[in-house]
PDB file of C-alpha atoms in Angstrom:
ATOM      1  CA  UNK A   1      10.587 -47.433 -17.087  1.00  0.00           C
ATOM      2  CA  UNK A   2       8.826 -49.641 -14.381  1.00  0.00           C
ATOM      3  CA  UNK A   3       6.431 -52.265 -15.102  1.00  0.00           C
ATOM      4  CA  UNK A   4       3.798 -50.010 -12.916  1.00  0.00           C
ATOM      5  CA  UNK A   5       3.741 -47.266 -15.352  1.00  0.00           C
ATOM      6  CA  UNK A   6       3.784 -49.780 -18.221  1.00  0.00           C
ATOM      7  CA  UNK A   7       0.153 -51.019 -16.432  1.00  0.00           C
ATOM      8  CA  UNK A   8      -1.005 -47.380 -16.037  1.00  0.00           C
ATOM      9  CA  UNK A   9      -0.458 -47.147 -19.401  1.00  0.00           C
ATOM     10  CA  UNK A  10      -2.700 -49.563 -20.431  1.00  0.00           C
ATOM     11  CA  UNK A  11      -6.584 -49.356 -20.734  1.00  0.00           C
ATOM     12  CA  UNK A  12      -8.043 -51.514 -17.628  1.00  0.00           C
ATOM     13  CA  UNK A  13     -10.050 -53.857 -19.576  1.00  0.00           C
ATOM     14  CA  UNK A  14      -8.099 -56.802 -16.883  1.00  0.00           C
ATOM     15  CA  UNK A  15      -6.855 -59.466 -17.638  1.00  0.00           C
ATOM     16  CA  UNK A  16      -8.593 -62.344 -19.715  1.00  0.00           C
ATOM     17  CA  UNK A  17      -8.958 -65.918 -17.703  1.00  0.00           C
ATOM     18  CA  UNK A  18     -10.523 -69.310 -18.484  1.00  0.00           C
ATOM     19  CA  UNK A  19     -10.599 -72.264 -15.738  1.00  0.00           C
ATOM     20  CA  UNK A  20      -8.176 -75.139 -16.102  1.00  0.00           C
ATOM     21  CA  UNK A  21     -10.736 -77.287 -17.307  1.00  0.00           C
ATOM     22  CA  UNK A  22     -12.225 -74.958 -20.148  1.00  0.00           C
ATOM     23  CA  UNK A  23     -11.857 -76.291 -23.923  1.00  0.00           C
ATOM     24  CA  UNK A  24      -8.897 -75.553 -25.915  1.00  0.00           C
ATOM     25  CA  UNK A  25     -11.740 -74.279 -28.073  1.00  0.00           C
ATOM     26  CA  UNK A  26     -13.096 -71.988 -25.658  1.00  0.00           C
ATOM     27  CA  UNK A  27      -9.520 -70.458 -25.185  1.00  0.00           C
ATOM     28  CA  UNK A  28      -9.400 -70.588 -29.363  1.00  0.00           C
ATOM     29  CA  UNK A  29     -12.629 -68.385 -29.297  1.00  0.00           C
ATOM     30  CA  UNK A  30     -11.601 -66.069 -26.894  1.00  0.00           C
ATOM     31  CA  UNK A  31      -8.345 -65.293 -28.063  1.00  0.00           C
ATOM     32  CA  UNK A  32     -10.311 -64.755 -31.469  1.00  0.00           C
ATOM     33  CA  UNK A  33     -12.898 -62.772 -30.159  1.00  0.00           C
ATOM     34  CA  UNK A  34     -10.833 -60.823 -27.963  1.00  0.00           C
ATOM     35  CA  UNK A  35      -7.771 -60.368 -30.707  1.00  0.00           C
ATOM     36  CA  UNK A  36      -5.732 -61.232 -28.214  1.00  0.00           C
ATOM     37  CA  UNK A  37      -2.462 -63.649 -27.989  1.00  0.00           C
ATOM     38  CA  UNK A  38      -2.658 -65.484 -24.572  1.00  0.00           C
ATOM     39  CA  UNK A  39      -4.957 -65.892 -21.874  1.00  0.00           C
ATOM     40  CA  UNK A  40      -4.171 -66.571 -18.309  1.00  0.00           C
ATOM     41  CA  UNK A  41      -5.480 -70.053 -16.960  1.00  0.00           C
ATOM     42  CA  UNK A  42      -6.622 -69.402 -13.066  1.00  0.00           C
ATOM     43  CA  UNK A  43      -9.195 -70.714 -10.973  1.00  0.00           C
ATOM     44  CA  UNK A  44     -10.320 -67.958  -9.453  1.00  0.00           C
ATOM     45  CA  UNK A  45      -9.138 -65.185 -11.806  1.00  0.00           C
ATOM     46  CA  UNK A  46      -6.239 -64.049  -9.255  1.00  0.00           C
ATOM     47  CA  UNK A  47      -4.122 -66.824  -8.918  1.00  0.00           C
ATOM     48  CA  UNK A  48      -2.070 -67.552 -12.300  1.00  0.00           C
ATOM     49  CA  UNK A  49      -1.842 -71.334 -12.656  1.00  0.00           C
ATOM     50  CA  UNK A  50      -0.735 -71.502 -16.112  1.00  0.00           C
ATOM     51  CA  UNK A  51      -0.706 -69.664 -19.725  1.00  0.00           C
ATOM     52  CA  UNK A  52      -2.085 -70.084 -22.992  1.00  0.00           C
ATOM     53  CA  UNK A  53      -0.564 -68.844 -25.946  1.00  0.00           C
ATOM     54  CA  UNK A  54      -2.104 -68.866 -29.475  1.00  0.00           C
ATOM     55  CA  UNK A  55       1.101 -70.224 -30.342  1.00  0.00           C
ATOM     56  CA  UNK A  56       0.480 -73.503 -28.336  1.00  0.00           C
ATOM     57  CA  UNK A  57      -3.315 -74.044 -29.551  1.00  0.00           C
ATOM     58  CA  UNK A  58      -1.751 -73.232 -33.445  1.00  0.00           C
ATOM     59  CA  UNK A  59       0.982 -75.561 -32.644  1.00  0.00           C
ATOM     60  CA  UNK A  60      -1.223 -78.437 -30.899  1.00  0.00           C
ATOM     61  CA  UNK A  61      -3.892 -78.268 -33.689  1.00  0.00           C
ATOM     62  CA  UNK A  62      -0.818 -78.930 -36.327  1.00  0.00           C
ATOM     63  CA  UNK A  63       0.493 -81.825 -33.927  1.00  0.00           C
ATOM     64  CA  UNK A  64      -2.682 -83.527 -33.081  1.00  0.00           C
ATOM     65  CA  UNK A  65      -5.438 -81.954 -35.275  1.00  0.00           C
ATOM     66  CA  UNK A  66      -9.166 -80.778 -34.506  1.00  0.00           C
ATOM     67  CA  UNK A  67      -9.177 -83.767 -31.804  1.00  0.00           C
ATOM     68  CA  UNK A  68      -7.562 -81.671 -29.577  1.00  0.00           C
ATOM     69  CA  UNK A  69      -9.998 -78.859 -29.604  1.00  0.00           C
ATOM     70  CA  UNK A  70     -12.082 -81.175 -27.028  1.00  0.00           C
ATOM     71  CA  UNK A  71      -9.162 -81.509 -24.467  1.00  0.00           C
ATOM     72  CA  UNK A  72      -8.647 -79.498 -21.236  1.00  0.00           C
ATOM     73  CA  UNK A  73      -6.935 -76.488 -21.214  1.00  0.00           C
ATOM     74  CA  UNK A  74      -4.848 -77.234 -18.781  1.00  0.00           C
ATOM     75  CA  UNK A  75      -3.191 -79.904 -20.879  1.00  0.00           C
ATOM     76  CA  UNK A  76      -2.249 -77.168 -23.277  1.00  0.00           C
ATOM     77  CA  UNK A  77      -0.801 -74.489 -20.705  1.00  0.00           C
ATOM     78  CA  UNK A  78       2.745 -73.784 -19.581  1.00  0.00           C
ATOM     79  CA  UNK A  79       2.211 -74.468 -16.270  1.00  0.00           C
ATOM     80  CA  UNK A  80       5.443 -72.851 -15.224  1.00  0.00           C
ATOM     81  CA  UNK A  81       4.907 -69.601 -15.634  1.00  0.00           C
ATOM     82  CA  UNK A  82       7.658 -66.656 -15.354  1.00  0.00           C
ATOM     83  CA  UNK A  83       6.311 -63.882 -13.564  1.00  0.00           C
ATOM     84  CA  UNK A  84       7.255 -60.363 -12.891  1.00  0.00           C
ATOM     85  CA  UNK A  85       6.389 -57.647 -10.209  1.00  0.00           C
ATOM     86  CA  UNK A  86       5.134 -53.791 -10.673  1.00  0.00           C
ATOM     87  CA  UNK A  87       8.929 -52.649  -9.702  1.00  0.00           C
ATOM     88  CA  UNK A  88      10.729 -54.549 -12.271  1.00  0.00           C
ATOM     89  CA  UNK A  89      12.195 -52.458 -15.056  1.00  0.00           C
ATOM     90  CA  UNK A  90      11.114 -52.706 -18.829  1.00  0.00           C
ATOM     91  CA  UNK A  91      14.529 -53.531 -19.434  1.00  0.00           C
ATOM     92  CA  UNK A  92      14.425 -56.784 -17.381  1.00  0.00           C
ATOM     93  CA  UNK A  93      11.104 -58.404 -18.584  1.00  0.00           C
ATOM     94  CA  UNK A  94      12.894 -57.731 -22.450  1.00  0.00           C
ATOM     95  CA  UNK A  95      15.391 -59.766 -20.858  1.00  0.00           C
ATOM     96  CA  UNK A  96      12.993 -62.575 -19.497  1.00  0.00           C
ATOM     97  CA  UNK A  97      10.497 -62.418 -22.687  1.00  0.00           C
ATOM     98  CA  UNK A  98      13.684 -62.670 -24.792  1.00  0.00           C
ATOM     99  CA  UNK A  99      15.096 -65.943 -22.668  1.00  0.00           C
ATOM    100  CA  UNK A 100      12.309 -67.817 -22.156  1.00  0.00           C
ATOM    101  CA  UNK A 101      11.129 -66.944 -25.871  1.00  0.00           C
ATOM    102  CA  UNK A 102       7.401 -65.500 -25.150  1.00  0.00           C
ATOM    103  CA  UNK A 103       5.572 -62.832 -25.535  1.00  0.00           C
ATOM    104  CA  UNK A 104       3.469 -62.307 -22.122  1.00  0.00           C
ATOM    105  CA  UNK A 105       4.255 -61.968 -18.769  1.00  0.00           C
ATOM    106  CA  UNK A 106       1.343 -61.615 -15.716  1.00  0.00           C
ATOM    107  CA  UNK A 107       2.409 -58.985 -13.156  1.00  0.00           C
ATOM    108  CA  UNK A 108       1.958 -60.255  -9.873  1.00  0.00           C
ATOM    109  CA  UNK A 109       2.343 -59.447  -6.246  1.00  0.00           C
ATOM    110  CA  UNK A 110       2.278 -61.201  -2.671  1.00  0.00           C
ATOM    111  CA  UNK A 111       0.717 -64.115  -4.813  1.00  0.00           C
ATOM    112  CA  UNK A 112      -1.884 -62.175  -6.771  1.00  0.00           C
ATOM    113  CA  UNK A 113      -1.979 -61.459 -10.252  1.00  0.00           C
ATOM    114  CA  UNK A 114      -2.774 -57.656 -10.505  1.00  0.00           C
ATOM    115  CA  UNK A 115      -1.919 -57.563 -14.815  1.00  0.00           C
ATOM    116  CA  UNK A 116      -0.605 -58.731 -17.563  1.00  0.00           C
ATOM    117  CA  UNK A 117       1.555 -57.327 -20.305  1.00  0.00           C
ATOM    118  CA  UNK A 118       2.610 -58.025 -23.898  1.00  0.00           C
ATOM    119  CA  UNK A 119       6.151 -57.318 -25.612  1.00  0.00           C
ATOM    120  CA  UNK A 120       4.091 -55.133 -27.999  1.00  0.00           C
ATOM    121  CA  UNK A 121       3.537 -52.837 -24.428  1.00  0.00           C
ATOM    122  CA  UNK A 122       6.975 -53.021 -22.857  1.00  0.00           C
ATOM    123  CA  UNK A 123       8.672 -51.937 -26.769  1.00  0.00           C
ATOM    124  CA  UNK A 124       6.038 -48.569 -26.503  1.00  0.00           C
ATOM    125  CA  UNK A 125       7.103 -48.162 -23.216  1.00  0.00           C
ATOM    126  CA  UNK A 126      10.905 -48.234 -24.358  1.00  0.00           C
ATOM    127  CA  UNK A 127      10.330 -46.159 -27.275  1.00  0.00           C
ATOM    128  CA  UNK A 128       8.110 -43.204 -25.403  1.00  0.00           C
ATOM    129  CA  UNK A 129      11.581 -43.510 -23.091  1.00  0.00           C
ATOM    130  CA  UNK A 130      13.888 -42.753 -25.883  1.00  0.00           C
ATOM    131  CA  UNK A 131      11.887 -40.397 -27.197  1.00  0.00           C
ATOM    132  CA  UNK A 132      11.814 -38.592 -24.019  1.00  0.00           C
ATOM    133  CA  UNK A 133      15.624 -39.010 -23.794  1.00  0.00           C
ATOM    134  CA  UNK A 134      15.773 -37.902 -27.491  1.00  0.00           C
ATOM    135  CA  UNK A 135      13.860 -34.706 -26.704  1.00  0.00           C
ATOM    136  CA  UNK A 136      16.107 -33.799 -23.598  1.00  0.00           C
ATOM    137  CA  UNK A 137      18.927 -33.858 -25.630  1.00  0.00           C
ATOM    138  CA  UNK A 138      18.139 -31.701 -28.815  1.00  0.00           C
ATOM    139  CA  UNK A 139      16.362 -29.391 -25.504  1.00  0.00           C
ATOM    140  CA  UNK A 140      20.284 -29.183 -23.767  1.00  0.00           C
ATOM    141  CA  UNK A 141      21.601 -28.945 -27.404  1.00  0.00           C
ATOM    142  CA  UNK A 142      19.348 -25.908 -28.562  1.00  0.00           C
ATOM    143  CA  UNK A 143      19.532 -24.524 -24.920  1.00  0.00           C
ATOM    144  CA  UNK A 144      16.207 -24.747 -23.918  1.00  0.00           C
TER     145      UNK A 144
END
């Protein structure tokens, strides 16, 4: 399965951004309010110039306290983001998510982010594949 049908899959509510020099509380709030786990940090809502996890705000609070709720965002976010592209496979951004150790990549294309997914979207992809596959067979097997 290609990332393109894994963002046709998805419901089109785009993809969440705060400005580099939002809180760390903002983010906090709308990863809360949004019940979501990371939020893309872009200056013009196209352009990804880095990632916030909830991880990293959990993980600063425990390092540095409520201080850091005050601080830029952009002194929270992994500025080096990995990226990946409509026509890469499901398989290969398992690969990358599993290497690098996070959980969402932004989709993006001639310099443009155009999505973003989650692990929890590219395993649903994989299993609606093997359940496809899975039908096929017991269809060849009963002759269908």
């Amino acid at each position: 399965m290609l990332v393109s049908h894994i963002l046709k899959s998805k419901s089109d509510d785009g993809v969440v951004t705060l400005a580099p020099g939002s809180t760390v509380a903002q983010a906090a709030e709308t990863l809360s309010a949004r019940r979501i786990g990371a939020i893309i940090v872009s200056r013009d809502g196209r352009e990804v110039a880095g990632i916030v996890s909830e991880r990293d705000v959990v993980r600063e609070i425990g390092r540095r306290g409520a201080a850091c709720l005050a601080d830029r965002v952009e002194s929270l976010m992994t500025a080096q983001v990995t990226t990946c592209t409509r026509s890469d496979t499901a398989d290969r951004v398992l690969e990358l998510m599993t290497q690098g150790r996070f959980r969402h990549i932004p989709v993006v294309e001639a310099g443009q982010m155009v999505g973003l997914i989650s692990i929890g979207d590219v395993v649903k992809a994989r299993l609606a594949d093997l359940q496809h596959e899975k039908d096929a067979l017991e269809g060849m097997i009963r002759g269908a």
